[in-house]
Amino acid sequence: MDNLSGGEKTVAALALIFAIHDYQPSPFFVLDEIDAALDNTNIGKVAEYIKQMSNRVQCIVISLKEEFYNRVDALVGIYPQQIDGCISSRVISLDLSCYPEQIEA
C-alpha cells in the first residue's frame, strides 16, 4: 500500500466499501471528497457506479469537482449569511432530475 498513489489508494478503499455494501447493504452513504485524488476518468467511473447503485442506496457525495457533480440528480449548496451581526448557514438546492441529459457531440 505504501507504493500506491493517492488515486490508487482511493480506488482500493472505495472497492472495499462497495464490496462490504454488497455483502451487508447499508441504506445510506455520506462520501466526503472521495474524488480529491482521482483523475477525471476515474471520477466519471465512480460517479457512474454510484448512480447505478442509486436504486439500492441513497448517497450524499461532497465534492468540489465538476466531473462528479455534473452527473447528479440534485445539488445542495451551503453558504454563510450574516444577519444582525450573526453568521448562519443557509441552504440552496436544485433538483436536476427534470432536465434531460445532454449528449456530448
PDB file of N, CA and C in Angstrom:
ATOM      1  N   MET A   1       0.831  -1.204   0.000  1.00  0.00           N
ATOM      2  CA  MET A   1       0.000   0.000   0.000  1.00  0.00           C
ATOM      3  C   MET A   1       0.869   1.258   0.000  1.00  0.00           C
ATOM      4  N   ASP A   2       2.064   1.176   0.560  1.00  0.00           N
ATOM      5  CA  ASP A   2       2.924   2.350   0.624  1.00  0.00           C
ATOM      6  C   ASP A   2       3.310   2.866  -0.757  1.00  0.00           C
ATOM      7  N   ASN A   3       3.393   1.980  -1.740  1.00  0.00           N
ATOM      8  CA  ASN A   3       3.840   2.364  -3.070  1.00  0.00           C
ATOM      9  C   ASN A   3       2.710   2.833  -3.981  1.00  0.00           C
ATOM     10  N   LEU A   4       1.476   2.788  -3.508  1.00  0.00           N
ATOM     11  CA  LEU A   4       0.345   3.215  -4.334  1.00  0.00           C
ATOM     12  C   LEU A   4       0.201   4.735  -4.313  1.00  0.00           C
ATOM     13  N   SER A   5      -0.302   5.279  -5.411  1.00  0.00           N
ATOM     14  CA  SER A   5      -0.598   6.710  -5.461  1.00  0.00           C
ATOM     15  C   SER A   5      -1.874   6.985  -4.658  1.00  0.00           C
ATOM     16  N   GLY A   6      -2.159   8.260  -4.454  1.00  0.00           N
ATOM     17  CA  GLY A   6      -3.378   8.627  -3.731  1.00  0.00           C
ATOM     18  C   GLY A   6      -4.631   8.160  -4.444  1.00  0.00           C
ATOM     19  N   GLY A   7      -4.627   8.251  -5.773  1.00  0.00           N
ATOM     20  CA  GLY A   7      -5.785   7.788  -6.546  1.00  0.00           C
ATOM     21  C   GLY A   7      -5.973   6.287  -6.448  1.00  0.00           C
ATOM     22  N   GLU A   8      -4.866   5.545  -6.485  1.00  0.00           N
ATOM     23  CA  GLU A   8      -4.952   4.084  -6.374  1.00  0.00           C
ATOM     24  C   GLU A   8      -5.436   3.670  -4.986  1.00  0.00           C
ATOM     25  N   LYS A   9      -4.989   4.370  -3.961  1.00  0.00           N
ATOM     26  CA  LYS A   9      -5.472   4.087  -2.597  1.00  0.00           C
ATOM     27  C   LYS A   9      -6.961   4.384  -2.482  1.00  0.00           C
ATOM     28  N   THR A  10      -7.397   5.469  -3.112  1.00  0.00           N
ATOM     29  CA  THR A  10      -8.816   5.826  -3.081  1.00  0.00           C
ATOM     30  C   THR A  10      -9.664   4.764  -3.772  1.00  0.00           C
ATOM     31  N   VAL A  11      -9.226   4.317  -4.943  1.00  0.00           N
ATOM     32  CA  VAL A  11      -9.972   3.286  -5.676  1.00  0.00           C
ATOM     33  C   VAL A  11     -10.026   1.990  -4.865  1.00  0.00           C
ATOM     34  N   ALA A  12      -8.915   1.625  -4.216  1.00  0.00           N
ATOM     35  CA  ALA A  12      -8.893   0.411  -3.391  1.00  0.00           C
ATOM     36  C   ALA A  12      -9.848   0.543  -2.205  1.00  0.00           C
ATOM     37  N   ALA A  13      -9.850   1.706  -1.557  1.00  0.00           N
ATOM     38  CA  ALA A  13     -10.737   1.923  -0.412  1.00  0.00           C
ATOM     39  C   ALA A  13     -12.206   1.893  -0.846  1.00  0.00           C
ATOM     40  N   LEU A  14     -12.509   2.521  -1.979  1.00  0.00           N
ATOM     41  CA  LEU A  14     -13.893   2.506  -2.478  1.00  0.00           C
ATOM     42  C   LEU A  14     -14.328   1.101  -2.864  1.00  0.00           C
ATOM     43  N   ALA A  15     -13.418   0.320  -3.467  1.00  0.00           N
ATOM     44  CA  ALA A  15     -13.737  -1.064  -3.817  1.00  0.00           C
ATOM     45  C   ALA A  15     -14.083  -1.859  -2.565  1.00  0.00           C
ATOM     46  N   LEU A  16     -13.328  -1.652  -1.481  1.00  0.00           N
ATOM     47  CA  LEU A  16     -13.616  -2.332  -0.223  1.00  0.00           C
ATOM     48  C   LEU A  16     -14.970  -1.904   0.351  1.00  0.00           C
ATOM     49  N   ILE A  17     -15.228  -0.612   0.350  1.00  0.00           N
ATOM     50  CA  ILE A  17     -16.505  -0.102   0.875  1.00  0.00           C
ATOM     51  C   ILE A  17     -17.682  -0.657   0.078  1.00  0.00           C
ATOM     52  N   PHE A  18     -17.555  -0.641  -1.250  1.00  0.00           N
ATOM     53  CA  PHE A  18     -18.657  -1.130  -2.082  1.00  0.00           C
ATOM     54  C   PHE A  18     -18.809  -2.649  -1.988  1.00  0.00           C
ATOM     55  N   ALA A  19     -17.718  -3.373  -1.784  1.00  0.00           N
ATOM     56  CA  ALA A  19     -17.805  -4.825  -1.584  1.00  0.00           C
ATOM     57  C   ALA A  19     -18.506  -5.139  -0.265  1.00  0.00           C
ATOM     58  N   ILE A  20     -18.171  -4.401   0.777  1.00  0.00           N
ATOM     59  CA  ILE A  20     -18.860  -4.579   2.065  1.00  0.00           C
ATOM     60  C   ILE A  20     -20.341  -4.261   1.907  1.00  0.00           C
ATOM     61  N   HIS A  21     -20.645  -3.227   1.126  1.00  0.00           N
ATOM     62  CA  HIS A  21     -22.043  -2.856   0.890  1.00  0.00           C
ATOM     63  C   HIS A  21     -22.793  -3.981   0.165  1.00  0.00           C
ATOM     64  N   ASP A  22     -22.145  -4.635  -0.790  1.00  0.00           N
ATOM     65  CA  ASP A  22     -22.793  -5.751  -1.485  1.00  0.00           C
ATOM     66  C   ASP A  22     -23.062  -6.917  -0.542  1.00  0.00           C
ATOM     67  N   TYR A  23     -22.156  -7.124   0.412  1.00  0.00           N
ATOM     68  CA  TYR A  23     -22.314  -8.236   1.360  1.00  0.00           C
ATOM     69  C   TYR A  23     -23.371  -7.909   2.412  1.00  0.00           C
ATOM     70  N   GLN A  24     -23.285  -6.700   2.989  1.00  0.00           N
ATOM     71  CA  GLN A  24     -24.239  -6.279   4.012  1.00  0.00           C
ATOM     72  C   GLN A  24     -24.673  -4.844   3.697  1.00  0.00           C
ATOM     73  N   PRO A  25     -25.745  -4.690   2.940  1.00  0.00           N
ATOM     74  CA  PRO A  25     -26.141  -3.373   2.434  1.00  0.00           C
ATOM     75  C   PRO A  25     -26.478  -2.364   3.531  1.00  0.00           C
ATOM     76  N   SER A  26     -26.112  -1.148   3.252  1.00  0.00           N
ATOM     77  CA  SER A  26     -26.479  -0.008   4.079  1.00  0.00           C
ATOM     78  C   SER A  26     -27.423   0.850   3.250  1.00  0.00           C
ATOM     79  N   PRO A  27     -28.445   1.444   3.855  1.00  0.00           N
ATOM     80  CA  PRO A  27     -29.391   2.220   3.055  1.00  0.00           C
ATOM     81  C   PRO A  27     -28.904   3.626   2.695  1.00  0.00           C
ATOM     82  N   PHE A  28     -27.769   4.040   3.299  1.00  0.00           N
ATOM     83  CA  PHE A  28     -27.366   5.432   3.163  1.00  0.00           C
ATOM     84  C   PHE A  28     -25.853   5.558   3.208  1.00  0.00           C
ATOM     85  N   PHE A  29     -25.273   6.377   2.334  1.00  0.00           N
ATOM     86  CA  PHE A  29     -23.848   6.680   2.332  1.00  0.00           C
ATOM     87  C   PHE A  29     -23.639   8.190   2.369  1.00  0.00           C
ATOM     88  N   VAL A  30     -22.649   8.638   3.117  1.00  0.00           N
ATOM     89  CA  VAL A  30     -22.144  10.001   3.033  1.00  0.00           C
ATOM     90  C   VAL A  30     -20.674   9.871   2.672  1.00  0.00           C
ATOM     91  N   LEU A  31     -20.310  10.347   1.495  1.00  0.00           N
ATOM     92  CA  LEU A  31     -18.947  10.226   0.986  1.00  0.00           C
ATOM     93  C   LEU A  31     -18.366  11.627   0.840  1.00  0.00           C
ATOM     94  N   ASP A  32     -17.325  11.920   1.606  1.00  0.00           N
ATOM     95  CA  ASP A  32     -16.753  13.264   1.662  1.00  0.00           C
ATOM     96  C   ASP A  32     -15.498  13.363   0.810  1.00  0.00           C
ATOM     97  N   GLU A  33     -15.587  14.074  -0.284  1.00  0.00           N
ATOM     98  CA  GLU A  33     -14.488  14.351  -1.208  1.00  0.00           C
ATOM     99  C   GLU A  33     -13.689  13.105  -1.585  1.00  0.00           C
ATOM    100  N   ILE A  34     -14.416  12.058  -1.941  1.00  0.00           N
ATOM    101  CA  ILE A  34     -13.754  10.816  -2.354  1.00  0.00           C
ATOM    102  C   ILE A  34     -13.027  10.976  -3.673  1.00  0.00           C
ATOM    103  N   ASP A  35     -13.331  12.042  -4.392  1.00  0.00           N
ATOM    104  CA  ASP A  35     -12.726  12.271  -5.696  1.00  0.00           C
ATOM    105  C   ASP A  35     -11.487  13.160  -5.648  1.00  0.00           C
ATOM    106  N   ALA A  36     -11.038  13.549  -4.471  1.00  0.00           N
ATOM    107  CA  ALA A  36      -9.937  14.506  -4.344  1.00  0.00           C
ATOM    108  C   ALA A  36      -8.659  14.031  -5.029  1.00  0.00           C
ATOM    109  N   ALA A  37      -8.332  12.756  -4.938  1.00  0.00           N
ATOM    110  CA  ALA A  37      -7.083  12.235  -5.503  1.00  0.00           C
ATOM    111  C   ALA A  37      -7.284  11.548  -6.851  1.00  0.00           C
ATOM    112  N   LEU A  38      -8.500  11.593  -7.391  1.00  0.00           N
ATOM    113  CA  LEU A  38      -8.792  10.886  -8.628  1.00  0.00           C
ATOM    114  C   LEU A  38      -8.691  11.803  -9.845  1.00  0.00           C
ATOM    115  N   ASP A  39      -8.340  11.219 -10.984  1.00  0.00           N
ATOM    116  CA  ASP A  39      -8.370  11.971 -12.240  1.00  0.00           C
ATOM    117  C   ASP A  39      -9.793  11.928 -12.790  1.00  0.00           C
ATOM    118  N   ASN A  40     -10.055  12.725 -13.830  1.00  0.00           N
ATOM    119  CA  ASN A  40     -11.423  12.842 -14.357  1.00  0.00           C
ATOM    120  C   ASN A  40     -11.984  11.522 -14.867  1.00  0.00           C
ATOM    121  N   THR A  41     -11.138  10.671 -15.444  1.00  0.00           N
ATOM    122  CA  THR A  41     -11.613   9.375 -15.936  1.00  0.00           C
ATOM    123  C   THR A  41     -12.142   8.529 -14.792  1.00  0.00           C
ATOM    124  N   ASN A  42     -11.386   8.434 -13.705  1.00  0.00           N
ATOM    125  CA  ASN A  42     -11.817   7.627 -12.561  1.00  0.00           C
ATOM    126  C   ASN A  42     -12.968   8.276 -11.806  1.00  0.00           C
ATOM    127  N   ILE A  43     -13.017   9.603 -11.785  1.00  0.00           N
ATOM    128  CA  ILE A  43     -14.170  10.274 -11.175  1.00  0.00           C
ATOM    129  C   ILE A  43     -15.434   9.888 -11.922  1.00  0.00           C
ATOM    130  N   GLY A  44     -15.370   9.889 -13.246  1.00  0.00           N
ATOM    131  CA  GLY A  44     -16.533   9.505 -14.054  1.00  0.00           C
ATOM    132  C   GLY A  44     -16.963   8.078 -13.794  1.00  0.00           C
ATOM    133  N   LYS A  45     -15.994   7.169 -13.656  1.00  0.00           N
ATOM    134  CA  LYS A  45     -16.321   5.765 -13.388  1.00  0.00           C
ATOM    135  C   LYS A  45     -16.970   5.604 -12.013  1.00  0.00           C
ATOM    136  N   VAL A  46     -16.428   6.280 -11.007  1.00  0.00           N
ATOM    137  CA  VAL A  46     -17.004   6.196  -9.657  1.00  0.00           C
ATOM    138  C   VAL A  46     -18.401   6.813  -9.647  1.00  0.00           C
ATOM    139  N   ALA A  47     -18.568   7.956 -10.303  1.00  0.00           N
ATOM    140  CA  ALA A  47     -19.874   8.615 -10.346  1.00  0.00           C
ATOM    141  C   ALA A  47     -20.913   7.732 -11.030  1.00  0.00           C
ATOM    142  N   GLU A  48     -20.531   7.086 -12.126  1.00  0.00           N
ATOM    143  CA  GLU A  48     -21.465   6.203 -12.813  1.00  0.00           C
ATOM    144  C   GLU A  48     -21.820   4.985 -11.960  1.00  0.00           C
ATOM    145  N   TYR A  49     -20.842   4.440 -11.233  1.00  0.00           N
ATOM    146  CA  TYR A  49     -21.120   3.297 -10.364  1.00  0.00           C
ATOM    147  C   TYR A  49     -22.098   3.694  -9.256  1.00  0.00           C
ATOM    148  N   ILE A  50     -21.860   4.854  -8.652  1.00  0.00           N
ATOM    149  CA  ILE A  50     -22.762   5.322  -7.592  1.00  0.00           C
ATOM    150  C   ILE A  50     -24.153   5.572  -8.163  1.00  0.00           C
ATOM    151  N   LYS A  51     -24.223   6.096  -9.361  1.00  0.00           N
ATOM    152  CA  LYS A  51     -25.529   6.325  -9.994  1.00  0.00           C
ATOM    153  C   LYS A  51     -26.252   5.003 -10.243  1.00  0.00           C
ATOM    154  N   GLN A  52     -25.525   3.954 -10.643  1.00  0.00           N
ATOM    155  CA  GLN A  52     -26.131   2.638 -10.838  1.00  0.00           C
ATOM    156  C   GLN A  52     -26.633   2.065  -9.519  1.00  0.00           C
ATOM    157  N   MET A  53     -25.958   2.385  -8.417  1.00  0.00           N
ATOM    158  CA  MET A  53     -26.363   1.902  -7.094  1.00  0.00           C
ATOM    159  C   MET A  53     -27.553   2.670  -6.536  1.00  0.00           C
ATOM    160  N   SER A  54     -27.943   3.769  -7.182  1.00  0.00           N
ATOM    161  CA  SER A  54     -28.926   4.671  -6.593  1.00  0.00           C
ATOM    162  C   SER A  54     -30.301   4.047  -6.372  1.00  0.00           C
ATOM    163  N   ASN A  55     -30.594   2.931  -7.039  1.00  0.00           N
ATOM    164  CA  ASN A  55     -31.883   2.278  -6.780  1.00  0.00           C
ATOM    165  C   ASN A  55     -31.834   1.422  -5.511  1.00  0.00           C
ATOM    166  N   ARG A  56     -30.633   1.184  -4.961  1.00  0.00           N
ATOM    167  CA  ARG A  56     -30.487   0.376  -3.744  1.00  0.00           C
ATOM    168  C   ARG A  56     -30.029   1.178  -2.533  1.00  0.00           C
ATOM    169  N   VAL A  57     -29.476   2.362  -2.742  1.00  0.00           N
ATOM    170  CA  VAL A  57     -28.883   3.125  -1.639  1.00  0.00           C
ATOM    171  C   VAL A  57     -28.972   4.616  -1.951  1.00  0.00           C
ATOM    172  N   GLN A  58     -29.165   5.413  -0.917  1.00  0.00           N
ATOM    173  CA  GLN A  58     -29.130   6.869  -1.067  1.00  0.00           C
ATOM    174  C   GLN A  58     -27.719   7.342  -0.763  1.00  0.00           C
ATOM    175  N   CYS A  59     -27.230   8.284  -1.537  1.00  0.00           N
ATOM    176  CA  CYS A  59     -25.865   8.788  -1.351  1.00  0.00           C
ATOM    177  C   CYS A  59     -25.854  10.303  -1.277  1.00  0.00           C
ATOM    178  N   ILE A  60     -25.079  10.803  -0.355  1.00  0.00           N
ATOM    179  CA  ILE A  60     -24.689  12.208  -0.342  1.00  0.00           C
ATOM    180  C   ILE A  60     -23.198  12.211  -0.590  1.00  0.00           C
ATOM    181  N   VAL A  61     -22.791  12.864  -1.659  1.00  0.00           N
ATOM    182  CA  VAL A  61     -21.378  12.945  -2.005  1.00  0.00           C
ATOM    183  C   VAL A  61     -20.971  14.410  -1.951  1.00  0.00           C
ATOM    184  N   ILE A  62     -19.989  14.701  -1.121  1.00  0.00           N
ATOM    185  CA  ILE A  62     -19.446  16.047  -1.029  1.00  0.00           C
ATOM    186  C   ILE A  62     -18.281  16.118  -2.004  1.00  0.00           C
ATOM    187  N   SER A  63     -18.365  17.049  -2.940  1.00  0.00           N
ATOM    188  CA  SER A  63     -17.351  17.143  -3.982  1.00  0.00           C
ATOM    189  C   SER A  63     -17.213  18.577  -4.448  1.00  0.00           C
ATOM    190  N   LEU A  64     -16.023  18.928  -4.895  1.00  0.00           N
ATOM    191  CA  LEU A  64     -15.783  20.243  -5.477  1.00  0.00           C
ATOM    192  C   LEU A  64     -15.419  20.137  -6.957  1.00  0.00           C
ATOM    193  N   LYS A  65     -15.500  18.937  -7.506  1.00  0.00           N
ATOM    194  CA  LYS A  65     -15.078  18.724  -8.886  1.00  0.00           C
ATOM    195  C   LYS A  65     -16.278  18.596  -9.812  1.00  0.00           C
ATOM    196  N   GLU A  66     -16.228  19.346 -10.910  1.00  0.00           N
ATOM    197  CA  GLU A  66     -17.329  19.382 -11.860  1.00  0.00           C
ATOM    198  C   GLU A  66     -17.611  18.020 -12.478  1.00  0.00           C
ATOM    199  N   GLU A  67     -16.588  17.231 -12.703  1.00  0.00           N
ATOM    200  CA  GLU A  67     -16.766  15.905 -13.305  1.00  0.00           C
ATOM    201  C   GLU A  67     -17.710  15.048 -12.470  1.00  0.00           C
ATOM    202  N   PHE A  68     -17.730  15.258 -11.160  1.00  0.00           N
ATOM    203  CA  PHE A  68     -18.623  14.486 -10.292  1.00  0.00           C
ATOM    204  C   PHE A  68     -20.014  15.108 -10.250  1.00  0.00           C
ATOM    205  N   TYR A  69     -20.087  16.395  -9.983  1.00  0.00           N
ATOM    206  CA  TYR A  69     -21.419  16.954  -9.757  1.00  0.00           C
ATOM    207  C   TYR A  69     -22.197  17.241 -11.027  1.00  0.00           C
ATOM    208  N   ASN A  70     -21.600  17.079 -12.201  1.00  0.00           N
ATOM    209  CA  ASN A  70     -22.417  17.236 -13.404  1.00  0.00           C
ATOM    210  C   ASN A  70     -23.156  15.955 -13.762  1.00  0.00           C
ATOM    211  N   ARG A  71     -23.038  14.906 -12.954  1.00  0.00           N
ATOM    212  CA  ARG A  71     -23.716  13.628 -13.195  1.00  0.00           C
ATOM    213  C   ARG A  71     -24.790  13.317 -12.145  1.00  0.00           C
ATOM    214  N   VAL A  72     -25.157  14.275 -11.337  1.00  0.00           N
ATOM    215  CA  VAL A  72     -26.020  14.009 -10.193  1.00  0.00           C
ATOM    216  C   VAL A  72     -27.484  14.329 -10.486  1.00  0.00           C
ATOM    217  N   ASP A  73     -28.352  13.886  -9.586  1.00  0.00           N
ATOM    218  CA  ASP A  73     -29.780  14.154  -9.696  1.00  0.00           C
ATOM    219  C   ASP A  73     -30.168  15.467  -9.031  1.00  0.00           C
ATOM    220  N   ALA A  74     -29.394  15.899  -8.036  1.00  0.00           N
ATOM    221  CA  ALA A  74     -29.697  17.139  -7.318  1.00  0.00           C
ATOM    222  C   ALA A  74     -28.411  17.722  -6.742  1.00  0.00           C
ATOM    223  N   LEU A  75     -28.401  19.034  -6.627  1.00  0.00           N
ATOM    224  CA  LEU A  75     -27.279  19.735  -5.994  1.00  0.00           C
ATOM    225  C   LEU A  75     -27.785  20.443  -4.753  1.00  0.00           C
ATOM    226  N   VAL A  76     -26.975  20.424  -3.696  1.00  0.00           N
ATOM    227  CA  VAL A  76     -27.286  21.146  -2.472  1.00  0.00           C
ATOM    228  C   VAL A  76     -26.075  21.983  -2.126  1.00  0.00           C
ATOM    229  N   GLY A  77     -26.288  23.258  -1.904  1.00  0.00           N
ATOM    230  CA  GLY A  77     -25.192  24.153  -1.549  1.00  0.00           C
ATOM    231  C   GLY A  77     -25.418  24.757  -0.174  1.00  0.00           C
ATOM    232  N   ILE A  78     -24.341  24.939   0.555  1.00  0.00           N
ATOM    233  CA  ILE A  78     -24.385  25.565   1.875  1.00  0.00           C
ATOM    234  C   ILE A  78     -23.544  26.833   1.791  1.00  0.00           C
ATOM    235  N   TYR A  79     -24.091  27.948   2.257  1.00  0.00           N
ATOM    236  CA  TYR A  79     -23.346  29.199   2.213  1.00  0.00           C
ATOM    237  C   TYR A  79     -23.632  30.008   3.483  1.00  0.00           C
ATOM    238  N   PRO A  80     -22.686  30.878   3.872  1.00  0.00           N
ATOM    239  CA  PRO A  80     -22.902  31.686   5.077  1.00  0.00           C
ATOM    240  C   PRO A  80     -23.714  32.947   4.757  1.00  0.00           C
ATOM    241  N   GLN A  81     -24.502  33.386   5.725  1.00  0.00           N
ATOM    242  CA  GLN A  81     -25.246  34.631   5.588  1.00  0.00           C
ATOM    243  C   GLN A  81     -25.195  35.358   6.924  1.00  0.00           C
ATOM    244  N   GLN A  82     -24.878  36.653   6.867  1.00  0.00           N
ATOM    245  CA  GLN A  82     -24.797  37.431   8.096  1.00  0.00           C
ATOM    246  C   GLN A  82     -26.075  38.241   8.257  1.00  0.00           C
ATOM    247  N   ILE A  83     -26.741  38.018   9.395  1.00  0.00           N
ATOM    248  CA  ILE A  83     -27.963  38.745   9.723  1.00  0.00           C
ATOM    249  C   ILE A  83     -27.797  39.317  11.121  1.00  0.00           C
ATOM    250  N   ASP A  84     -27.875  40.648  11.243  1.00  0.00           N
ATOM    251  CA  ASP A  84     -27.739  41.337  12.529  1.00  0.00           C
ATOM    252  C   ASP A  84     -26.462  40.933  13.262  1.00  0.00           C
ATOM    253  N   GLY A  85     -25.357  40.836  12.549  1.00  0.00           N
ATOM    254  CA  GLY A  85     -24.076  40.517  13.164  1.00  0.00           C
ATOM    255  C   GLY A  85     -23.882  39.049  13.493  1.00  0.00           C
ATOM    256  N   CYS A  86     -24.852  38.222  13.184  1.00  0.00           N
ATOM    257  CA  CYS A  86     -24.758  36.789  13.468  1.00  0.00           C
ATOM    258  C   CYS A  86     -24.656  36.036  12.138  1.00  0.00           C
ATOM    259  N   ILE A  87     -23.651  35.189  12.025  1.00  0.00           N
ATOM    260  CA  ILE A  87     -23.472  34.417  10.798  1.00  0.00           C
ATOM    261  C   ILE A  87     -24.168  33.068  10.954  1.00  0.00           C
ATOM    262  N   SER A  88     -25.003  32.747   9.984  1.00  0.00           N
ATOM    263  CA  SER A  88     -25.684  31.458   9.998  1.00  0.00           C
ATOM    264  C   SER A  88     -25.527  30.808   8.627  1.00  0.00           C
ATOM    265  N   SER A  89     -25.746  29.530   8.584  1.00  0.00           N
ATOM    266  CA  SER A  89     -25.644  28.785   7.337  1.00  0.00           C
ATOM    267  C   SER A  89     -26.996  28.743   6.653  1.00  0.00           C
ATOM    268  N   ARG A  90     -26.968  28.898   5.360  1.00  0.00           N
ATOM    269  CA  ARG A  90     -28.172  28.815   4.552  1.00  0.00           C
ATOM    270  C   ARG A  90     -27.996  27.690   3.545  1.00  0.00           C
ATOM    271  N   VAL A  91     -29.110  27.165   3.081  1.00  0.00           N
ATOM    272  CA  VAL A  91     -29.087  26.035   2.155  1.00  0.00           C
ATOM    273  C   VAL A  91     -29.816  26.428   0.877  1.00  0.00           C
ATOM    274  N   ILE A  92     -29.234  26.036  -0.228  1.00  0.00           N
ATOM    275  CA  ILE A  92     -29.888  26.196  -1.525  1.00  0.00           C
ATOM    276  C   ILE A  92     -29.830  24.843  -2.217  1.00  0.00           C
ATOM    277  N   SER A  93     -30.916  24.432  -2.849  1.00  0.00           N
ATOM    278  CA  SER A  93     -30.925  23.136  -3.530  1.00  0.00           C
ATOM    279  C   SER A  93     -31.506  23.282  -4.926  1.00  0.00           C
ATOM    280  N   LEU A  94     -31.082  22.395  -5.790  1.00  0.00           N
ATOM    281  CA  LEU A  94     -31.515  22.410  -7.174  1.00  0.00           C
ATOM    282  C   LEU A  94     -31.764  20.980  -7.619  1.00  0.00           C
ATOM    283  N   ASP A  95     -33.008  20.688  -7.991  1.00  0.00           N
ATOM    284  CA  ASP A  95     -33.370  19.366  -8.488  1.00  0.00           C
ATOM    285  C   ASP A  95     -33.064  19.318  -9.981  1.00  0.00           C
ATOM    286  N   LEU A  96     -32.126  18.464 -10.371  1.00  0.00           N
ATOM    287  CA  LEU A  96     -31.716  18.374 -11.772  1.00  0.00           C
ATOM    288  C   LEU A  96     -32.415  17.248 -12.517  1.00  0.00           C
ATOM    289  N   SER A  97     -33.251  16.478 -11.839  1.00  0.00           N
ATOM    290  CA  SER A  97     -33.885  15.328 -12.480  1.00  0.00           C
ATOM    291  C   SER A  97     -34.887  15.730 -13.558  1.00  0.00           C
ATOM    292  N   CYS A  98     -35.360  16.958 -13.530  1.00  0.00           N
ATOM    293  CA  CYS A  98     -36.340  17.385 -14.534  1.00  0.00           C
ATOM    294  C   CYS A  98     -35.683  17.883 -15.816  1.00  0.00           C
ATOM    295  N   TYR A  99     -34.351  17.949 -15.839  1.00  0.00           N
ATOM    296  CA  TYR A  99     -33.637  18.381 -17.040  1.00  0.00           C
ATOM    297  C   TYR A  99     -33.112  17.166 -17.787  1.00  0.00           C
ATOM    298  N   PRO A 100     -33.335  17.121 -19.088  1.00  0.00           N
ATOM    299  CA  PRO A 100     -32.837  15.970 -19.856  1.00  0.00           C
ATOM    300  C   PRO A 100     -31.319  16.013 -19.948  1.00  0.00           C
ATOM    301  N   GLU A 101     -30.717  14.801 -20.014  1.00  0.00           N
ATOM    302  CA  GLU A 101     -29.267  14.732 -20.161  1.00  0.00           C
ATOM    303  C   GLU A 101     -28.882  15.193 -21.546  1.00  0.00           C
ATOM    304  N   GLN A 102     -27.793  15.951 -21.616  1.00  0.00           N
ATOM    305  CA  GLN A 102     -27.298  16.411 -22.905  1.00  0.00           C
ATOM    306  C   GLN A 102     -26.288  15.406 -23.423  1.00  0.00           C
ATOM    307  N   ILE A 103     -26.369  15.102 -24.674  1.00  0.00           N
ATOM    308  CA  ILE A 103     -25.415  14.188 -25.301  1.00  0.00           C
ATOM    309  C   ILE A 103     -24.302  15.033 -25.905  1.00  0.00           C
ATOM    310  N   GLU A 104     -23.068  14.732 -25.468  1.00  0.00           N
ATOM    311  CA  GLU A 104     -21.933  15.489 -25.961  1.00  0.00           C
ATOM    312  C   GLU A 104     -21.606  15.045 -27.379  1.00  0.00           C
ATOM    313  N   ALA A 105     -21.389  16.020 -28.245  1.00  0.00           N
ATOM    314  CA  ALA A 105     -21.081  15.721 -29.644  1.00  0.00           C
ATOM    315  C   ALA A 105     -19.585  15.696 -29.881  1.00  0.00           C
TER     316      ALA A 105
END
